[in-house]
Amino acid sequence: MSLSIALTKGRLEKQTVERLAAAGYGIEALKDKGRQLVFQDQVKDIRYFLVKANDCITYVNHGVADIGVVGKDTLLENMNETYELLDLKMGCCKFIVAGLKDKNPLMKFGHIKIGTKYPNVCREYFQKRGMDVEIIKIDGSVELAPILGLCDGIVDIMETGSTLRENGLVVFDTVCDLSARLIVNKASFKLKQAEISQLLEDLKKVMEDESC
Ligand code: PRP
């Protein structure tokens, strides 16, 4: 049976394509793809499509894609009914709490304001600490928000740390480690067991030395 795989566009895309190519998949067309969004594997009976992270989960939830490659950040933030089958040990980064030096929101008493692209992750983190938090949803360049005085701190992703450093922000806590995951639609997992097991085996073989 054929498989369809939803790949997350952007930061994870290059590493995902490299990993699949190393595992022997015919994914060459994705390396120089222009604006094309759907691709047929040149070796296997697989169709790939490129989507935004949140949409990757939606396509797999609905079974339009059997499989998805998506960041753990997106999985933690959004409801999903998929099986998470493999930590791909790539796209390694962290959720952190950060802010302006000498202004640690975790040391502040009473009401605090936190800017984030991840309101659910943020809410859970502060609720666990019993803190009174107001979450301000921001869509990008979250680091700007405490600098401009919109909030006391941020919950965001840190990969290299350069965005924080170059904007004079410091890390006050790590919420959790993150990496890309392989997710599978529950019905596909039953119906396409052999194909999915083969993909897992092929990927595991080429990631023996990988770590986050
Ligand atoms: C992410 C994140 C940080 C940055 C961290 O944003 O929100 O801003 O990357 O990476 P670094 O630690 O390597 O500097 P992204 O680049 O995805 O863009 P956005 O802020 O517009 O969402």
Coordinates of C-alpha atoms and ligand atoms in Angstrom, one line a residue:
M1 CA 0.0 0.0 0.0
S2 CA 1.2 3.5 -0.7
L3 CA 2.1 5.9 2.1
S4 CA 1.6 9.7 2.2
I5 CA 3.9 11.7 4.4
A6 CA 3.4 15.4 5.5
L7 CA 6.7 17.1 6.0
T8 CA 7.0 20.3 8.0
K9 CA 8.3 23.3 5.9
G10 CA 11.0 25.6 7.1
R11 CA 13.6 24.8 9.7
L12 CA 13.1 21.1 9.8
E13 CA 12.7 20.6 6.1
K14 CA 16.4 20.3 5.0
Q15 CA 17.3 17.9 7.8
T16 CA 14.2 15.8 7.1
V17 CA 15.0 15.6 3.4
E18 CA 18.7 14.7 4.1
R19 CA 17.6 12.0 6.6
L20 CA 15.2 10.4 4.1
A21 CA 17.7 10.6 1.3
A22 CA 20.3 8.9 3.5
A23 CA 17.8 6.1 4.3
G24 CA 17.5 5.4 0.5
Y25 CA 14.3 7.3 -0.3
G26 CA 13.9 9.0 -3.7
I27 CA 13.4 12.5 -2.4
E28 CA 15.9 14.3 -4.6
A29 CA 13.1 16.5 -6.1
L30 CA 12.6 18.2 -2.7
K31 CA 16.2 19.5 -2.6
D32 CA 15.5 21.9 -5.5
K33 CA 11.7 22.3 -5.3
G34 CA 10.8 25.9 -6.1
R35 CA 7.2 26.4 -5.0
Q36 CA 6.0 22.8 -5.6
L37 CA 4.2 21.3 -2.6
V38 CA 3.5 17.6 -3.6
F39 CA 6.2 15.1 -4.5
Q40 CA 6.3 11.5 -5.6
D41 CA 9.1 9.4 -4.3
Q42 CA 11.3 8.2 -7.2
V43 CA 12.1 4.9 -5.5
K44 CA 9.2 3.9 -3.2
D45 CA 5.5 4.2 -3.3
I46 CA 5.3 7.3 -1.2
R47 CA 3.8 10.8 -1.8
Y48 CA 5.2 13.7 0.2
F49 CA 3.7 17.0 0.8
L50 CA 5.0 20.1 2.5
V51 CA 2.9 21.9 5.1
K52 CA 3.2 24.3 8.1
A53 CA 3.9 22.6 11.5
N54 CA 0.3 23.0 12.9
D55 CA -1.2 21.7 9.6
C56 CA 1.1 18.7 9.7
I57 CA -0.8 17.5 12.8
T58 CA -4.2 18.3 11.2
Y59 CA -3.4 16.3 8.1
V60 CA -2.2 13.3 10.1
N61 CA -5.2 13.6 12.6
H62 CA -7.6 13.4 9.6
G63 CA -5.7 10.5 7.9
V64 CA -5.0 12.5 4.8
A65 CA -1.4 11.9 5.6
D66 CA -0.5 8.6 7.1
I67 CA 2.7 10.0 8.6
G68 CA 4.0 13.4 9.6
V69 CA 7.4 14.9 10.6
V70 CA 6.9 17.7 13.1
G71 CA 8.5 19.4 16.1
K72 CA 7.7 18.3 19.6
D73 CA 7.0 22.0 20.3
T74 CA 4.0 21.8 18.0
L75 CA 2.8 18.5 19.4
L76 CA 2.9 19.9 23.0
E77 CA 1.0 23.0 22.0
N78 CA -1.8 21.3 20.0
M79 CA -4.3 18.6 20.7
N80 CA -3.5 15.6 18.6
E81 CA -4.8 12.1 18.3
T82 CA -1.7 10.6 16.5
Y83 CA 0.8 8.1 17.7
E84 CA 4.3 9.5 18.2
L85 CA 6.5 6.7 17.0
L86 CA 10.0 8.0 16.8
D87 CA 12.3 10.8 18.1
L88 CA 14.2 11.7 15.0
K89 CA 17.0 13.3 17.0
M90 CA 17.1 16.4 14.7
G91 CA 15.8 19.9 15.0
C92 CA 17.1 19.8 18.6
C93 CA 16.2 22.8 20.7
K94 CA 14.5 23.7 24.0
F95 CA 11.5 25.6 25.4
I96 CA 12.9 28.2 27.7
V97 CA 11.8 31.0 30.0
A98 CA 13.8 34.1 29.2
G99 CA 13.7 37.9 29.8
L100 CA 15.8 40.9 30.5
K101 CA 18.8 40.4 32.7
D102 CA 18.0 41.4 36.4
K103 CA 14.3 41.1 35.6
N104 CA 13.5 37.4 36.2
P105 CA 9.7 37.0 36.0
L106 CA 10.1 33.7 38.0
M107 CA 11.2 35.8 41.0
K108 CA 8.4 38.3 40.7
F109 CA 5.5 38.1 43.2
G110 CA 1.9 38.5 42.0
H111 CA 0.7 39.0 38.5
I112 CA 3.2 38.5 35.6
K113 CA 2.8 38.9 31.9
I114 CA 4.5 36.4 29.5
G115 CA 4.7 36.7 25.8
T116 CA 4.7 33.5 23.7
K117 CA 3.9 31.7 20.5
Y118 CA 2.9 28.7 22.7
P119 CA 0.1 29.8 25.1
N120 CA -0.8 26.2 26.1
V121 CA 2.8 25.2 26.9
C122 CA 3.2 28.5 28.8
R123 CA 0.0 28.1 30.8
E124 CA 0.9 24.6 31.9
Y125 CA 4.4 25.7 33.0
F126 CA 3.2 28.6 35.1
Q127 CA 0.1 26.7 36.5
K128 CA 2.4 24.0 37.8
R129 CA 4.3 26.6 39.7
G130 CA 1.1 28.2 41.0
M131 CA 1.9 31.5 39.5
D132 CA -0.6 34.1 38.4
V133 CA 0.2 34.5 34.7
E134 CA -1.3 36.6 31.9
I135 CA -0.3 35.1 28.6
I136 CA 0.1 37.4 25.6
K137 CA 0.1 35.6 22.3
I138 CA 2.7 36.7 19.9
D139 CA 3.3 35.3 16.4
G140 CA 6.9 36.0 15.8
S141 CA 10.1 37.7 17.0
V142 CA 8.9 37.0 20.5
E143 CA 12.2 38.4 21.9
L144 CA 11.0 41.9 21.1
A145 CA 8.1 41.8 23.6
P146 CA 10.1 42.2 26.9
I147 CA 12.4 44.7 25.3
L148 CA 9.5 46.9 24.4
G149 CA 7.8 46.4 27.8
L150 CA 4.9 44.3 26.5
C151 CA 5.6 41.6 29.0
D152 CA 7.9 40.5 31.9
G153 CA 9.4 37.6 30.1
I154 CA 8.9 35.0 27.3
V155 CA 8.4 31.3 26.8
D156 CA 10.0 30.5 23.5
I157 CA 12.2 28.1 21.6
M158 CA 16.0 28.4 21.8
E159 CA 18.2 26.6 19.4
T160 CA 21.6 28.3 19.2
G161 CA 20.8 31.0 21.7
S162 CA 21.9 33.8 19.3
T163 CA 18.6 35.5 19.0
L164 CA 18.4 35.9 22.8
R165 CA 22.1 36.9 23.1
E166 CA 22.0 39.5 20.3
N167 CA 18.9 41.1 21.9
G168 CA 20.3 41.2 25.5
L169 CA 18.0 38.5 26.9
V170 CA 19.0 35.7 29.3
V171 CA 17.5 32.3 30.0
F172 CA 16.0 31.8 33.5
D173 CA 14.7 28.2 33.1
T174 CA 14.4 25.4 30.7
V175 CA 10.9 24.1 30.3
C176 CA 11.8 21.0 28.3
D177 CA 14.0 19.6 25.5
L178 CA 12.5 19.4 22.0
S179 CA 13.2 17.6 18.7
A180 CA 11.5 16.4 15.5
R181 CA 9.1 13.5 15.9
L182 CA 7.6 11.0 13.5
I183 CA 3.8 10.8 14.0
V184 CA 1.4 8.3 12.6
N185 CA -2.4 8.3 12.0
K186 CA -4.0 5.7 14.3
A187 CA -5.9 3.9 11.5
S188 CA -2.9 4.0 9.1
F189 CA -0.9 2.4 11.9
K190 CA -3.1 -0.6 11.8
L191 CA -3.8 -0.7 8.0
K192 CA -0.3 0.0 6.8
Q193 CA 1.7 -1.7 9.5
A194 CA 4.3 -3.3 7.1
E195 CA 5.0 -0.1 5.2
I196 CA 5.3 2.0 8.4
S197 CA 7.6 -0.6 10.1
Q198 CA 9.8 -0.5 7.0
L199 CA 10.1 3.3 7.1
L200 CA 10.9 3.2 10.9
E201 CA 13.5 0.5 10.3
D202 CA 15.1 2.5 7.4
L203 CA 15.2 5.7 9.5
K204 CA 16.6 4.0 12.6
K205 CA 19.4 2.5 10.6
V206 CA 20.7 6.0 9.5
M207 CA 20.3 7.6 12.9
E208 CA 22.2 5.3 15.1
D209 CA 24.9 7.9 15.9
E210 CA 22.5 10.8 16.1
S211 CA 21.8 12.5 19.4
C212 CA 20.3 15.8 20.6
Ligands
PRP1 C1 12.6 30.8 16.6 C2 12.4 31.2 18.0 C3 13.5 32.2 18.3 C4 14.6 31.7 17.4 C5 15.6 30.9 18.3 O1 12.0 31.8 15.8 O2 11.1 31.8 18.2 O3 13.1 33.5 17.9 O4 14.0 30.8 16.5 O5 16.7 30.4 17.5 P1 18.2 30.7 18.0 O6 18.3 30.2 19.5 O7 19.0 29.7 17.1 O8 18.6 32.1 17.8 P2 12.0 31.6 14.2 O9 13.4 31.9 13.6 O10 11.4 30.3 13.8 O11 11.1 32.8 13.7 P3 9.9 33.7 14.3 O12 10.5 34.4 15.6 O13 9.6 34.7 13.3 O14 8.8 32.7 14.6

